[in-house]
Every structure is written in structure tokens, then in C-alpha cells.
Amino acid sequence: MLDDRKQKILAAVINEYIVTGEPVGSKTIAAMPDIKVSPATIRNDMAMLEQLGYLEQPHTSAGRIPTYSGYRLYIEKLMPQKAISEEEKLLLDRAIDEVEIPTEDALIESASKALAEITHCAAVASNSAPQFSIITKVEVIPTGKRMYVLLMITSSGAIKNKVCRLEFDLSDEQLEFFSKYVSENLSGVSVENLSDEMLRKLTEAMGTYMMTLSPLIKGVSDMAKDFCESDVHLSGEKNLLTRTDVSANEIVRFIEQKNQLSQMLDGSFSGLQVMFGEDGNFIVNNSSVIMSPIKKGNKTAGSLGIVGPLRLDYAKVIPYIEYLTGRITDLISEDYDEEENE
Amino acid sequence: MLDDRKQKILAAVINEYIVTGEPVGSKTIAAMPDIKVSPATIRNDMAMLEQLGYLEQPHTSAGRIPTYSGYRLYIEKLMPQKAISEEEKLLLDRAIDEVEIPTEDALIESASKALAEITHCAAVASNSAPQFSIITKVEVIPTGKRMYVLLMITSSGAIKNKVCRLEFDLSDEQLEFFSKYVSENLSGVSVENLSDEMLRKLTEAMGTYMMTLSPLIKGVSDMAKDFCESDVHLSGEKNLLTRTDVSANEIVRFIEQKNQLSQMLDGSFSGLQVMFGEDGNFIVNNSSVIMSPIKKGNKTAGSLGIVGPLRLDYAKVIPYIEYLTGRITDLISEDYDEEENE
DNA sequence: ATTAGCACTCAAAGAGAAAGAGTGCTAACA
DNA sequence: TGTTAGCACTCTTTCTCTTTGAGTGCTAAT
């Protein structure tokens, strides 16, 4: 459909536009060393590319800029292969390797910081896998008059705590009863499966202690719910603010709605995905979101990516993301296999 | 020094400027109902006020805007008394009363959110009082192969946890030894006083377990240090971004350096304080920071305030801050007295 | 001491005019 | 038939020049 030369011209226009941010004219393209035709020819081709919807003109006497379809084609087929340089690789590797205790969360977080830094964009990290979070421990620790701290730890190494205030102080036996009962009944349960049903049973089982202990049970339930909320985490937002082509208000709106991203990601997506901020979705106008999944076994355990301007150096940035998600996937899959084999 | 009429005129100029953001001319002032003199007279007075450094002109043919000294005088003497309306009071009270477990941190946080909302500014909350944080509990909880969670709870109800990975699994007796030893020796110690000295003694006391347990001791030390870092917490930053008179870049710079605020606050300040973003300090240009201390007994336990534009409705906002810090001070002082009397 | 009157200043807004980049079309060329 | 040179045309950007209007400071009268 698009002959070789037209593809080359389209790629050249987008490459140039990504660098300069200015509409690209036929002369500029003709001046490139590997383009052997005259500006007039390029003008003809550009007119064609515009008709096909890959380019557009801001106004009659300006050069061309890419449309969304233009970017899409560019990303899928046309963009140059850019390898990650040694220094960059070092930087990314360090982010992964310096994590002291390589839990899933810690890895994703560290990687996302590095990603924000190296790309000068905002990085998105999301944990969308409560199905892997199995309760391994629930503890109650008295800390003062009628005050108790609940502690919940999951198989993926995540920890939450919650302060509860009860109506009465608990006796040692009440405390022990609760501890034992909760440990026995909740260990091994996925935080996702901690249904209201189970909690009701639990409450009933408390028997005469029920009234006294119910705030604790509510606390447990709250923590489990908290774990289930796949949290989207942004870092390097400031990088977005320094761009003149995206408005600060839009960014704030986006940050506030960032959790919507997890919905867009929850639908099982199996590879790297690029979304644009078109009217109609909630992504910042004039910007793009690139996300790539992190796998654990054969399920999606989270995702990592960036939010950047539309005119982003995709050819450079996409390899970073693929590299990082790849390494994290490998690391946590090892752990996973290990666990499976125990 | 400033006669009555000049004070009235200065106040009128600042009031007007706060509302409109435009330089204020003599005509505008003369049109006000309680000003009985002609524009020419006002012009004379304004020239005088300019000479005294309270007002300035952006350019010859413009009206006057307040200088920093102008604002200062306004805040200290001239601004009108604005009472908090019933609705506003309700809103602020709710923020305080809805806190389920009224720890210091929780109260300050909730109050700061309400403050950001009601003032449409960013709210600053800071906890600058490690001297009140006494370790009440340290727990070690095994969570997996060589993995342990440390838990530290302080008297002010704050909790931190830290994951540690050891070289070897601990035997039950090792675990118990550590737990007991740490509990006995650290309970009652202020996080501030947990010196390297004490930690060294602690390490030595571990005897043959030393090597194995030292990561745990390091963990304890880290958590205590963490508690000591008085953390400055911002909320409602987005409110700053919507103002056209402060630059996004400046705001980002400020947010990154927000911890410097705690230094400015640590110097015992005893009442509400207003700081301006002049060149030379790190506060955002064209903006002001208002902070008021929260007391516990007779020491400063934290502070609460806002970051807003220079042309801020001080008369409205300052009472909010005083009201909130007052209420929180009362609440935590009650607890404090209670504790003392036990 | 206050005020009316007036000349003066200066930013902001508007109106052309000129420059320049880029296009589309036509006609010539290989 | 695909490519190219040439040219008229379009439209933004930039600059200069002018006008407008708000506001001042000073002087002289009240």
C-alpha cells in the first residue's frame, strides 16, 4: 500500500518532528542524505500521505505533522531500531540490582524511578495482581489503652498495618483466641478471596467475644481490601510540567484520575501498548502513555511504563521499558518457580 | 507615624489588590463609601506610602501594589477582622472530629486536607517533635525464608515497619533473645536519644548472635532515624498550579525542597508566622507561607499552615489556621495531661 | 490641608506592511 | 510515466507605528 519511498518519507517526517517539534516541510526532508528525490516529489508524496491520514497540516503554508495514525504506523513499523547504550543499560541495571529486598513492589518502584529519570517523563508503576497476594500472617499487637495494631503480611512481601481502638481492653486469652483463630483461618487465603461471607463466618465464630472483637475484624477486612486496590503510582511528574506542549491543568487532572489507568490495564494485555491522549479518553491531551506488563508465571502481575508528550522519542524509550519489564519478569518468575517447587 | 487616613488608604489598596490582582489607582479608592476625600488627596497619600516603602508602582502610569512591608503591616495591624462563618466552622470541625483514632499525625493530616480545600491553597503539615516519640514497642516477626519484619511503635501512636533479610534463619531462641533484649532496653527510650552509642552496646550485648542479628539492629536504627526526620507533608499542591501568578517550575522546585521548611520551623517559633517568597529564600516567588505551631504541653509538637499566592486573603485564611492549630493543640494536650497523671 | 485641572508617561491594543516558509499546480524533461 | 524546476499563492510571524486610556505628579485655586 505504501511504497518504500513513502514509508521512508513518513518516517523521516516523524523523526524530524519528534526532535524539533516544528511542522516539517519538503525541503527539510529533501536535504537528508538518504533521500534522493527533489522537494517537489516529496510534496506530492506528502499530499498523498495526508490523504491517507498519516500526516496533517496545521495551516496551508506550514509543513506537516504526524496524526495519531501516523504515530501508530511509525511505532509499529517505521521507527528506527535504537539499541540501549552501555551507560544507559548500566543505569537501568543498577536500579534493579540495588534493590535490597527484591519484592515485586520494590523492584517495580525502583525501576519506575529510573525510568522517569532516564526518559525525562513521568513513570507509571502499577500493581494489578491481588491474585498473587496470599495472606501469610496476621498479627495483633497491643500498644496502649484499648489500642491495638493489626499487621498483615502477604506472600509477595507486602506489609500493611492498621491501628484499631476498641471499647475495652482485651484479656490475654481474648487476644490469644483472636490471634490463633485468625491465623488458622486466614493464612493461605488470597486477599482477593477474603469475601464478606468469610468475614461473617469469622465474626460468628468469635462467639461471646464478637462485640468486643468486631473492630479488629473490620480492620482485617479493610487491610485486605486495601491490598486488592491495584494502586497506580506515578513518579517524575515534574518532568511533565517542564514540557511546554502539555498544560499543567491537564496534568493535574490526569494525576487525580490516574487510578483509571489500572482499569485500562486490567483488561489482560499481553504486550507493550501505546495509548494516545485523544479527546474522549482521560489521558492528558497531546501526550501518550506507554505501558508494558510484568508477568509472573503466565499471569500479569503488574505493569510499568511512562506518560510523556506525544512527540516522544519512541524508538529510544520503548526499548527501555521492554528491557526493564523483561528483567523484572525474569526475576520474579524465578522466585515464583522456586515457591512452586517447594 | 501613619495617620489614620493613610492607614485606611493602605488597607483599602491591599484589600482591593488581593481581590482584583490589578494595580489600584486613586480613583478606585476614592469611590469607596467610607473614603471621604478626593482622588488628588489620595494620590498625595499614596506617594507618601510609596516613599515609606509600603506601596510600589509597576510603572509610572499604573496604580499601586503592596510591597512586602506593605503586606507585613497589613497582616499585623491593618487587615479587617473576618470571623469564620458557621458553615466553614462546621467543615473544619468535621475534619477534626471525623478522625477515628486521634493520633497527632492523623489529626494534623486531616486538618491539613481540610485547610487545602477551604483555602484553595496547598496545605503544609509538619511533625517536628521527635522529643515526644518514645519507643513503646519493637517486634520482630518472621515472614518467610530468612525474611523478618521489624515493627516499631512510638508513644504518639506512630508505626513503622521494615523488612529485613538475614543471612540465616533464626532459631526460636535467637528470636526470643533478640525480642526480649530489645524490648527491655529500648522501651521508654526516645527515638531521638537512640544514639550510635546505644546501638553499639546493643550489638555487643548480642554476643555470639551478633553477626546474625546485626541487620536487625541496623533496621531498628533506621526506623528510629526515620522517626526523627521531621517530615513536611504537602497537600492540595494542585491548587497552586491553577494560579496564574506563580510558575509551575517554581512550584516543582519548592515541592522538592519542602523539607527545608522544617528547618525554618524548627527554630522555636511560638505563634503564627507569615513568610514571603522573596529572592534569597527558597519559597516560591510571588507566594507566601503561613505556619502556626501545634503545642503539646509547652513544646512545639508540629505545625500546620498553607502555601499560597502573595495576594492571599489573609484576613480569611489566618483565622482558619489559628482555629485548627488551636483545636489540635487542645486535643493532644488533653491526652498529654492524661498520660502525665497516670 | 484639600482639591480641580492639566500636561505628561507608559503599557496595552490595534493596524498595516514586510518577510519568509511552504504549498499546489503547471509545464518541461528523461 | 514518474520526476522536477519554476512560480504564483497562502498564511503565519514579526516588526513598526499609532492610538487609546488609565493613572500620575505638579500647580494653582479654594
XYZ file of C-alpha atoms (C1' of nucleotides) in Angstrom:
744
model
C 0.000 0.000 0.000
C 2.670 2.468 0.958
C 5.621 2.118 -1.326
C 9.095 2.152 0.051
C 9.778 5.794 -0.588
C 6.580 6.976 1.035
C 7.347 4.953 4.130
C 10.782 6.441 4.249
C 9.396 9.943 3.920
C 6.790 9.377 6.594
C 9.416 8.023 8.965
C 11.671 10.968 8.200
C 8.899 13.482 8.883
C 8.050 11.903 12.210
C 11.684 11.549 13.262
C 12.247 15.172 12.492
C 9.081 16.339 14.181
C 9.924 14.411 17.333
C 13.214 16.248 17.525
C 12.191 19.770 16.583
C 8.516 19.979 17.449
C 8.027 22.111 14.347
C 5.979 21.181 11.289
C 8.294 19.583 8.736
C 8.484 20.842 5.163
C 9.526 19.159 1.947
C 12.838 20.970 1.794
C 13.998 19.636 5.135
C 13.295 16.090 4.045
C 14.969 16.563 0.674
C 18.112 17.749 2.410
C 18.522 14.426 4.176
C 21.407 12.361 2.833
C 19.489 9.168 2.150
C 16.672 10.912 0.327
C 17.479 11.172 -3.358
C 14.450 12.910 -4.749
C 13.539 16.564 -5.112
C 11.309 18.618 -2.813
C 8.599 18.606 -5.452
C 8.409 14.846 -5.448
C 8.307 14.831 -1.684
C 5.496 17.345 -1.773
C 3.499 15.015 -3.952
C 4.123 12.099 -1.628
C 3.285 14.172 1.409
C -0.006 15.211 -0.123
C -0.745 11.534 -0.588
C 0.278 10.690 2.985
C -2.033 13.438 4.151
C -4.902 11.988 2.149
C -4.241 8.620 3.749
C -4.497 10.223 7.165
C -0.929 9.843 8.361
C 0.031 13.493 8.231
C -1.713 16.800 8.596
C -1.069 20.489 8.107
C -1.663 22.968 10.910
C -2.389 25.511 8.153
C -1.915 25.826 4.437
C 1.513 27.315 4.398
C 3.059 25.148 7.068
C 4.871 21.825 6.915
C 3.323 18.541 8.002
C 2.927 16.995 11.435
C 2.004 13.380 12.235
C -1.551 12.345 13.034
C -2.364 9.660 15.579
C -2.455 7.041 12.821
C 0.867 8.381 11.671
C 2.393 7.801 15.068
C 0.792 4.416 15.299
C 2.230 3.239 11.991
C 5.566 4.741 12.949
C 5.688 2.840 16.213
C 4.539 -0.423 14.718
C 6.569 -0.468 11.552
C 8.653 2.525 10.682
C 10.684 3.727 13.609
C 14.421 3.064 13.599
C 15.843 0.394 15.848
C 17.759 2.133 18.584
C 19.813 -0.039 20.876
C 20.251 0.792 24.543
C 23.705 2.211 25.083
C 26.074 0.694 27.601
C 25.742 3.597 30.017
C 22.004 3.500 29.869
C 21.972 -0.223 30.424
C 24.195 0.273 33.431
C 21.807 2.833 34.847
C 18.796 0.597 34.371
C 20.573 -2.454 35.712
C 21.644 -0.583 38.778
C 18.040 0.358 39.513
C 17.144 -3.309 39.514
C 20.206 -4.638 41.286
C 20.381 -2.096 44.065
C 17.038 -3.188 45.458
C 17.962 -4.708 48.767
C 14.972 -6.900 49.242
C 13.667 -7.646 45.792
C 9.967 -7.857 46.381
C 7.766 -7.217 43.409
C 6.750 -3.803 44.703
C 10.256 -2.689 45.483
C 11.514 -3.742 42.061
C 8.742 -2.002 40.206
C 9.168 1.114 42.251
C 12.887 1.372 41.790
C 12.588 0.637 38.093
C 9.948 3.284 37.662
C 12.127 5.907 39.288
C 14.990 5.068 36.985
C 12.656 5.132 34.028
C 11.399 8.591 34.933
C 14.925 9.818 35.223
C 16.278 8.372 32.025
C 13.308 9.289 29.853
C 12.577 12.665 31.441
C 8.956 11.654 31.529
C 6.635 10.621 34.320
C 6.798 6.919 35.040
C 3.781 4.813 35.874
C 4.036 1.747 38.034
C 1.059 -0.395 38.748
C 0.447 -3.474 40.815
C -2.543 -5.158 39.456
C -2.300 -8.608 40.875
C -4.121 -9.296 44.101
C -4.443 -12.877 42.878
C -0.845 -13.389 43.888
C -1.215 -11.839 47.297
C -1.877 -14.562 49.763
C -2.144 -13.718 53.409
C 0.782 -15.272 55.197
C 0.426 -13.618 58.534
C -1.976 -11.572 60.608
C -0.840 -10.266 63.978
C -2.489 -8.206 66.692
C -0.218 -6.211 68.916
C -1.473 -4.256 71.918
C 0.092 -0.828 72.061
C -1.715 1.087 74.747
C -5.007 1.575 76.471
C -7.575 -0.073 74.216
C -5.223 0.451 71.304
C -4.131 -2.366 69.039
C -2.101 -2.582 65.884
C -3.080 -5.083 63.247
C -0.371 -6.301 60.932
C -0.958 -8.155 57.705
C 1.740 -9.634 55.537
C 1.246 -11.227 52.148
C 3.163 -13.745 50.133
C 4.519 -11.064 47.830
C 6.242 -9.489 50.816
C 3.931 -6.528 51.177
C 3.007 -5.304 54.636
C 0.186 -3.198 55.931
C -0.650 -2.092 59.422
C -3.689 -0.529 60.922
C -4.394 1.000 64.283
C -7.643 -0.041 65.977
C -9.225 1.367 69.074
C -11.519 -0.974 70.947
C -14.230 -0.339 73.503
C -12.500 -2.433 76.133
C -9.068 -3.767 76.800
C -8.651 -7.349 75.720
C -7.656 -10.008 78.152
C -4.688 -12.164 77.275
C -6.919 -15.054 76.451
C -9.125 -12.975 74.195
C -6.070 -11.774 72.397
C -4.688 -15.241 72.012
C -8.014 -16.576 70.874
C -8.280 -13.965 68.172
C -4.689 -14.375 67.038
C -4.970 -18.093 66.804
C -8.337 -18.129 65.157
C -7.427 -15.543 62.578
C -4.077 -17.131 61.791
C -5.607 -20.522 61.330
C -8.440 -19.358 59.167
C -6.879 -16.651 57.079
C -3.369 -17.872 56.371
C -3.204 -19.076 52.822
C -6.306 -17.184 51.760
C -5.861 -14.800 48.869
C -6.654 -11.210 49.773
C -8.976 -11.224 46.830
C -10.989 -14.094 48.176
C -11.465 -12.667 51.626
C -15.135 -12.243 50.989
C -17.785 -10.714 53.203
C -19.001 -14.224 53.570
C -15.781 -15.370 55.196
C -15.709 -12.360 57.436
C -19.237 -13.048 58.595
C -18.314 -16.584 59.481
C -15.273 -15.293 61.262
C -17.337 -12.834 63.250
C -19.790 -15.527 64.215
C -17.032 -17.807 65.321
C -15.932 -15.191 67.795
C -18.953 -16.170 69.840
C -19.242 -14.159 73.021
C -16.203 -12.102 72.105
C -17.943 -10.941 68.991
C -18.893 -7.457 70.058
C -15.517 -6.693 71.501
C -13.521 -8.043 68.626
C -15.534 -6.828 65.689
C -13.454 -3.652 65.160
C -10.453 -5.902 64.725
C -12.229 -7.989 62.142
C -13.251 -4.873 60.334
C -9.617 -3.813 60.416
C -8.530 -7.079 58.857
C -11.125 -6.697 56.178
C -10.039 -3.122 55.467
C -6.444 -4.131 55.057
C -7.323 -6.932 52.684
C -9.416 -4.532 50.627
C -6.512 -2.151 50.628
C -4.280 -4.837 49.198
C -6.774 -5.517 46.449
C -6.839 -1.948 45.252
C -4.375 -2.065 42.446
C -2.516 1.098 43.021
C -1.138 3.156 40.220
C 1.938 5.009 41.243
C 3.419 7.963 39.385
C 6.918 9.305 39.719
C 8.699 12.128 37.992
C 5.532 14.118 37.413
C 7.678 17.211 37.417
C 9.121 16.126 34.107
C 5.719 16.643 32.571
C 5.444 20.135 33.929
C 8.574 21.317 32.215
C 7.138 20.470 28.805
C 5.534 23.412 27.134
C 3.309 21.254 24.969
C 1.192 19.870 27.780
C -0.865 22.043 30.092
C -0.366 21.954 33.845
C -4.083 21.747 34.493
C -4.428 18.727 32.268
C -1.619 17.047 34.144
C -3.221 17.683 37.494
C -6.484 16.288 36.217
C -4.671 13.225 34.994
C -2.787 12.673 38.233
C -6.044 12.807 40.120
C -7.586 10.262 37.830
C -4.538 8.081 37.498
C -6.331 5.144 39.015
C -8.389 4.905 35.872
C -5.209 3.715 34.241
C -5.407 0.479 36.157
C -8.774 -0.173 34.580
C -7.332 0.314 31.156
C -4.576 -2.074 32.099
C -6.603 -4.684 33.917
C -8.042 -5.970 30.706
C -5.412 -8.606 30.110
C -2.972 -7.012 27.763
C -0.167 -9.198 26.747
C 2.498 -6.931 25.356
C 3.659 -3.379 25.237
C 0.870 -0.970 24.484
C 0.858 2.666 23.406
C -2.133 4.887 24.095
C -2.615 8.446 22.963
C -4.322 11.295 24.741
C -7.104 11.839 22.284
C -10.307 13.569 23.189
C -12.570 11.016 24.744
C -10.161 9.203 26.983
C -8.760 10.655 30.163
C -5.124 10.745 29.180
C -3.534 14.155 29.015
C -4.074 15.807 25.678
C -1.081 15.905 23.436
C 0.581 13.099 25.308
C 0.986 9.371 25.180
C 1.080 6.560 27.680
C 3.223 3.511 27.073
C 2.698 0.514 29.314
C 4.179 -2.921 29.341
C 3.080 -5.834 31.521
C 5.170 -7.658 34.080
C 4.394 -11.320 34.162
C 4.532 -13.853 36.928
C 4.148 -17.318 35.614
C 1.592 -16.762 32.933
C -0.393 -14.048 34.631
C 0.051 -10.303 34.663
C 1.490 -9.243 38.000
C 1.796 -5.543 37.330
C 2.900 -3.107 34.733
C 5.415 -0.409 34.147
C 5.547 2.438 31.700
C 5.632 6.133 31.132
C 3.492 9.153 30.433
C 5.154 11.545 28.054
C 4.499 14.018 25.312
C 3.043 12.834 22.041
C 6.221 13.744 20.285
C 8.276 11.331 22.279
C 11.403 9.546 21.165
C 9.565 6.246 20.998
C 12.499 4.486 19.390
C 14.626 5.180 22.428
C 12.054 4.865 25.150
C 10.278 1.684 24.155
C 13.428 -0.447 24.440
C 13.968 0.883 27.972
C 10.530 -0.201 29.017
C 10.828 -3.578 27.380
C 14.182 -4.143 28.984
C 13.018 -3.277 32.475
C 9.772 -5.191 32.386
C 11.677 -8.117 30.943
C 14.221 -8.157 33.709
C 11.632 -7.809 36.440
C 9.520 -10.524 34.892
C 12.529 -12.829 34.901
C 13.412 -12.031 38.493
C 10.009 -12.561 39.993
C 9.358 -15.601 37.869
C 12.437 -17.242 39.362
C 11.052 -16.659 42.832
C 7.736 -17.949 41.679
C 9.144 -21.161 40.278
C 11.125 -21.618 43.457
C 7.976 -21.273 45.511
C 6.133 -23.694 43.320
C 8.826 -26.307 43.743
C 8.954 -26.187 47.493
C 3.664 57.663 62.264
C 0.959 56.744 59.796
C -2.086 58.837 60.445
C -5.492 57.292 60.422
C -6.352 58.175 56.856
C -3.131 56.817 55.441
C -3.663 53.536 57.254
C -7.154 53.367 55.885
C -5.927 54.022 52.374
C -3.153 51.451 52.625
C -5.602 48.864 53.893
C -8.023 49.723 51.111
C -5.345 49.387 48.448
C -4.250 45.986 49.735
C -7.801 44.728 50.151
C -8.588 45.743 46.626
C -5.377 44.317 45.211
C -5.969 40.995 46.927
C -9.325 40.747 45.245
C -8.529 42.010 41.758
C -4.836 41.367 41.323
C -4.594 44.639 39.414
C -2.647 47.710 40.477
C -5.017 50.014 42.364
C -5.458 53.664 41.368
C -6.538 56.673 43.339
C -9.942 56.803 41.651
C -10.875 53.302 42.797
C -10.078 54.173 46.383
C -11.926 57.481 46.224
C -15.043 55.667 45.039
C -15.208 53.629 48.231
C -18.073 54.681 50.509
C -16.039 55.226 53.664
C -13.404 57.317 51.956
C -14.423 60.956 52.024
C -11.538 62.636 50.269
C -10.785 63.308 46.617
C -8.533 61.311 44.327
C -5.925 64.055 44.427
C -5.594 63.776 48.192
C -5.324 60.045 47.900
C -2.625 60.465 45.299
C -0.628 62.539 47.727
C -1.020 59.980 50.470
C -0.152 57.159 48.134
C 3.028 58.931 47.092
C 3.893 59.176 50.758
C 3.097 55.494 51.354
C 5.334 54.663 48.454
C 8.164 56.712 49.923
C 7.744 54.822 53.187
C 8.086 51.556 51.298
C 4.592 50.160 51.731
C 3.466 50.518 48.155
C 5.098 50.495 44.748
C 4.259 51.194 41.137
C 4.889 48.587 38.455
C 5.400 51.550 36.098
C 4.771 55.275 36.149
C 1.305 55.282 34.772
C -0.071 52.377 36.756
C -1.773 52.190 40.128
C -0.044 50.927 43.258
C 0.582 47.418 44.520
C 1.690 46.425 48.014
C 5.343 45.736 48.840
C 6.420 43.040 51.282
C 6.489 45.600 54.095
C 3.057 46.674 52.992
C 1.722 43.154 53.363
C 3.501 42.761 56.662
C 1.947 45.876 58.143
C -1.400 44.861 56.715
C -1.256 41.449 58.351
C -0.043 42.755 61.671
C -2.252 45.797 62.062
C -4.490 46.762 59.221
C -6.417 43.841 57.894
C -10.109 43.596 58.712
C -11.293 41.086 61.281
C -13.127 38.354 59.433
C -14.925 35.800 61.531
C -15.189 32.179 60.461
C -18.691 31.546 59.183
C -20.832 28.795 60.611
C -20.505 26.603 57.531
C -16.767 26.981 57.468
C -16.527 26.156 61.119
C -18.595 23.063 60.501
C -16.252 21.977 57.749
C -13.160 22.469 59.860
C -14.697 20.808 62.890
C -15.676 17.834 60.844
C -12.103 17.388 59.683
C -11.021 17.172 63.302
C -13.897 15.133 64.641
C -14.061 12.549 61.913
C -10.583 11.291 62.737
C -11.249 7.837 64.071
C -8.113 7.395 66.068
C -6.964 10.865 67.016
C -3.215 10.467 66.964
C -1.236 13.600 66.444
C -0.317 12.612 62.902
C -3.835 11.705 61.916
C -5.231 14.949 63.260
C -2.671 17.094 61.521
C -3.150 15.246 58.280
C -6.891 15.507 58.267
C -6.761 19.152 59.240
C -4.293 19.923 56.503
C -6.520 18.354 53.881
C -9.458 20.427 55.034
C -7.293 23.509 55.066
C -6.174 22.933 51.491
C -9.747 22.516 50.419
C -11.197 25.511 52.180
C -8.403 27.920 51.274
C -7.772 26.638 47.757
C -4.096 26.687 48.577
C -1.575 23.976 49.278
C -1.512 22.978 52.914
C 1.665 22.177 54.806
C 1.696 19.783 57.709
C 4.818 19.108 59.643
C 5.727 16.873 62.525
C 8.706 18.295 64.195
C 8.734 16.632 67.522
C 10.802 13.509 67.931
C 11.240 14.503 71.546
C 7.743 13.228 72.162
C 8.219 9.998 70.333
C 9.178 7.372 72.819
C 9.594 3.821 71.663
C 6.875 1.747 73.228
C 7.310 -1.423 71.290
C 9.694 -3.201 68.970
C 8.667 -6.516 67.470
C 10.334 -8.966 65.122
C 8.082 -11.149 63.068
C 9.365 -13.916 60.830
C 7.634 -13.917 57.484
C 9.456 -16.341 55.283
C 12.792 -17.846 54.483
C 15.329 -15.577 56.157
C 12.795 -12.757 55.986
C 11.763 -10.784 59.022
C 9.591 -7.763 59.591
C 10.574 -5.273 62.243
C 7.828 -3.218 63.784
C 8.340 -0.113 65.848
C 5.613 1.783 67.639
C 6.013 5.065 69.455
C 4.119 6.765 72.221
C 2.496 9.177 69.813
C 0.859 6.211 68.097
C 3.021 6.224 65.006
C 4.057 2.930 63.464
C 6.814 1.968 61.102
C 7.767 -1.370 59.699
C 10.798 -2.574 57.848
C 11.588 -5.767 56.041
C 14.964 -7.347 56.778
C 16.613 -10.230 55.044
C 19.141 -12.152 57.115
C 21.941 -14.488 56.133
C 20.479 -17.373 58.111
C 17.173 -18.333 59.563
C 16.899 -17.540 63.237
C 16.200 -20.231 65.752
C 13.295 -19.679 68.126
C 15.657 -18.953 70.956
C 17.622 -16.424 68.945
C 14.403 -14.703 68.043
C 13.209 -14.681 71.587
C 16.541 -13.455 72.849
C 16.514 -10.550 70.426
C 12.905 -9.649 71.116
C 13.372 -9.689 74.821
C 16.638 -7.859 74.825
C 15.453 -5.136 72.500
C 12.157 -4.670 74.308
C 13.847 -4.387 77.648
C 16.490 -1.981 76.516
C 14.678 0.218 74.081
C 11.210 0.627 75.539
C 10.935 4.071 77.003
C 13.832 5.432 75.028
C 13.107 8.468 72.912
C 13.763 7.883 69.224
C 15.895 10.950 69.354
C 18.151 9.508 72.002
C 18.721 6.209 70.270
C 22.338 7.088 69.705
C 25.003 5.158 67.870
C 26.430 4.578 71.306
C 23.378 2.686 72.467
C 23.255 0.701 69.297
C 26.856 -0.317 69.709
C 26.183 -1.512 73.232
C 23.183 -3.350 71.944
C 25.206 -5.028 69.255
C 27.853 -6.060 71.723
C 25.285 -7.486 74.070
C 24.176 -9.804 71.315
C 27.348 -11.768 71.956
C 27.687 -14.749 69.695
C 24.482 -13.848 67.888
C 25.995 -10.583 66.861
C 26.819 -11.350 63.280
C 23.486 -12.922 62.588
C 21.419 -10.254 64.236
C 23.202 -7.118 63.159
C 20.939 -6.481 60.139
C 18.047 -6.382 62.559
C 19.795 -3.864 64.752
C 20.541 -1.780 61.722
C 16.864 -1.994 60.862
C 15.882 -0.746 64.305
C 18.312 2.103 63.964
C 16.984 3.016 60.533
C 13.442 3.145 61.764
C 14.357 5.343 64.698
C 16.190 7.690 62.351
C 13.160 7.690 60.132
C 11.005 8.794 63.031
C 13.384 11.617 63.779
C 13.180 13.071 60.339
C 10.555 15.693 60.802
C 8.591 15.231 57.665
C 6.922 18.057 55.889
C 3.815 16.988 54.113
C 2.076 18.947 51.393
C -1.473 18.500 50.208
C -3.509 20.308 47.601
C -0.486 21.229 45.517
C -2.770 21.342 42.538
C -4.351 24.468 43.935
C -1.079 26.247 43.362
C -0.915 25.157 39.756
C -4.202 26.769 38.882
C -2.907 30.189 39.899
C -1.545 32.156 37.025
C 0.670 34.280 39.223
C 3.009 31.507 40.281
C 5.068 29.479 37.854
C 4.785 25.707 37.666
C 8.531 25.274 37.646
C 8.916 27.270 40.808
C 6.309 25.121 42.467
C 8.059 21.930 41.492
C 11.322 23.287 42.829
C 9.598 24.178 46.068
C 7.937 20.794 46.460
C 11.282 19.118 46.019
C 12.826 21.303 48.662
C 9.896 21.304 51.003
C 11.917 19.685 53.742
C 13.800 22.916 54.124
C 10.601 24.261 55.581
C 11.090 22.139 58.673
C 14.401 23.867 59.265
C 12.727 27.234 59.098
C 10.156 25.959 61.555
C 12.438 24.101 63.934
C 13.740 27.313 65.387
C 11.233 27.526 68.193
C 8.579 29.822 66.898
C 5.820 30.494 69.280
C 2.970 31.873 67.260
C 1.614 32.173 63.772
C 4.220 33.266 61.304
C 3.987 34.596 57.771
C 6.904 34.238 55.350
C 7.142 35.661 51.877
C 8.783 34.200 48.817
C 11.406 36.853 48.331
C 14.555 36.261 46.387
C 17.045 34.645 48.678
C 14.855 32.152 50.423
C 13.543 29.030 48.810
C 9.865 29.801 48.978
C 8.103 30.113 45.672
C 8.364 33.573 44.252
C 5.262 35.657 44.478
C 3.842 33.485 47.201
C 3.616 33.311 50.947
C 3.804 30.606 53.561
C 1.781 30.858 56.748
C 2.593 28.453 59.541
C 1.297 28.090 63.031
C 2.661 25.782 65.709
C 0.831 22.979 67.435
C 1.795 22.692 71.062
C 1.973 19.756 73.384
C 2.445 20.861 76.898
C 4.813 23.720 76.424
C 6.758 22.329 73.490
C 6.116 22.524 69.779
C 4.825 19.199 68.547
C 4.279 20.106 64.932
C 2.902 22.796 62.745
C 0.212 23.411 60.227
C -0.213 26.048 57.577
C -0.520 26.866 53.945
C 1.423 27.916 50.891
C -0.499 30.362 48.781
C -0.111 33.309 46.486
C 1.222 36.561 47.837
C -2.103 38.201 47.207
C -3.918 35.910 49.555
C -6.997 36.706 51.562
C -5.010 36.736 54.783
C -7.928 38.041 56.784
C -9.923 34.931 55.968
C -7.190 32.352 55.953
C -5.303 33.217 59.130
C -8.314 32.606 61.373
C -8.743 29.151 59.808
C -5.190 28.233 60.652
C -5.406 29.607 64.153
C -8.627 27.777 64.762
C -7.311 24.422 63.574
C -3.974 24.579 65.343
C -5.797 25.702 68.454
C -8.172 22.779 68.410
C -5.459 20.240 67.729
C -3.290 21.709 70.455
C -6.165 21.354 72.889
C -6.875 17.784 71.871
C -3.375 16.462 72.125
C -2.675 18.410 75.274
C -5.583 16.629 76.945
C -4.040 13.287 76.062
C -0.724 14.547 77.273
C -2.046 15.620 80.643
C -3.835 12.314 80.956
C -0.604 10.471 80.316
C 1.214 12.591 82.855
C -1.330 11.811 85.532
C -1.253 8.101 85.123
C -4.881 70.930 54.167
C -7.609 69.805 50.219
C -8.934 69.802 45.586
C -9.653 70.770 40.492
C -7.244 70.960 36.360
C -3.902 69.733 33.140
C 0.215 68.107 30.947
C 2.755 64.025 30.863
C 4.064 58.980 30.878
C 3.733 54.474 29.647
C 1.633 49.863 28.844
C -1.613 47.653 26.057
C -4.114 47.081 21.953
C -4.614 47.578 17.114
C -3.409 48.240 12.200
C -0.646 47.732 8.451
C 3.345 46.200 5.998
C 7.056 43.185 5.097
C 9.338 38.831 5.455
C 9.573 34.063 4.961
C 8.360 29.377 4.869
C 5.848 26.197 2.495
C 2.453 24.688 -0.608
C -0.021 23.180 -5.073
C -0.082 23.422 -9.796
C 1.714 23.556 -14.489
C 4.724 22.553 -17.870
C 9.065 20.621 -19.238
C 12.101 16.709 -19.063
C 14.272 11.857 -19.053
C 5.029 7.953 -16.821
C 7.397 9.411 -12.886
C 10.251 13.355 -11.618
C 11.482 18.039 -11.367
C 12.025 23.225 -11.926
C 9.501 27.286 -11.648
C 6.141 30.291 -9.976
C 2.060 32.277 -8.033
C -0.358 31.994 -3.882
C -1.415 31.453 1.126
C -0.872 32.235 5.665
C 1.801 32.907 9.938
C 5.150 35.599 12.199
C 7.384 39.731 13.172
C 8.045 44.464 13.176
C 6.840 49.229 13.346
C 3.834 52.859 14.068
C -0.262 54.783 16.064
C -3.913 55.186 19.105
C -6.129 54.657 23.407
C -6.711 55.142 28.163
C -5.606 54.696 32.808
C -3.063 56.913 36.120
C 0.238 60.028 37.791
C 2.582 64.468 39.619
C 2.507 69.190 39.799
C 0.473 73.807 40.145
C -2.678 76.994 41.401
C -7.039 77.941 43.481
C -10.138 77.156 47.432
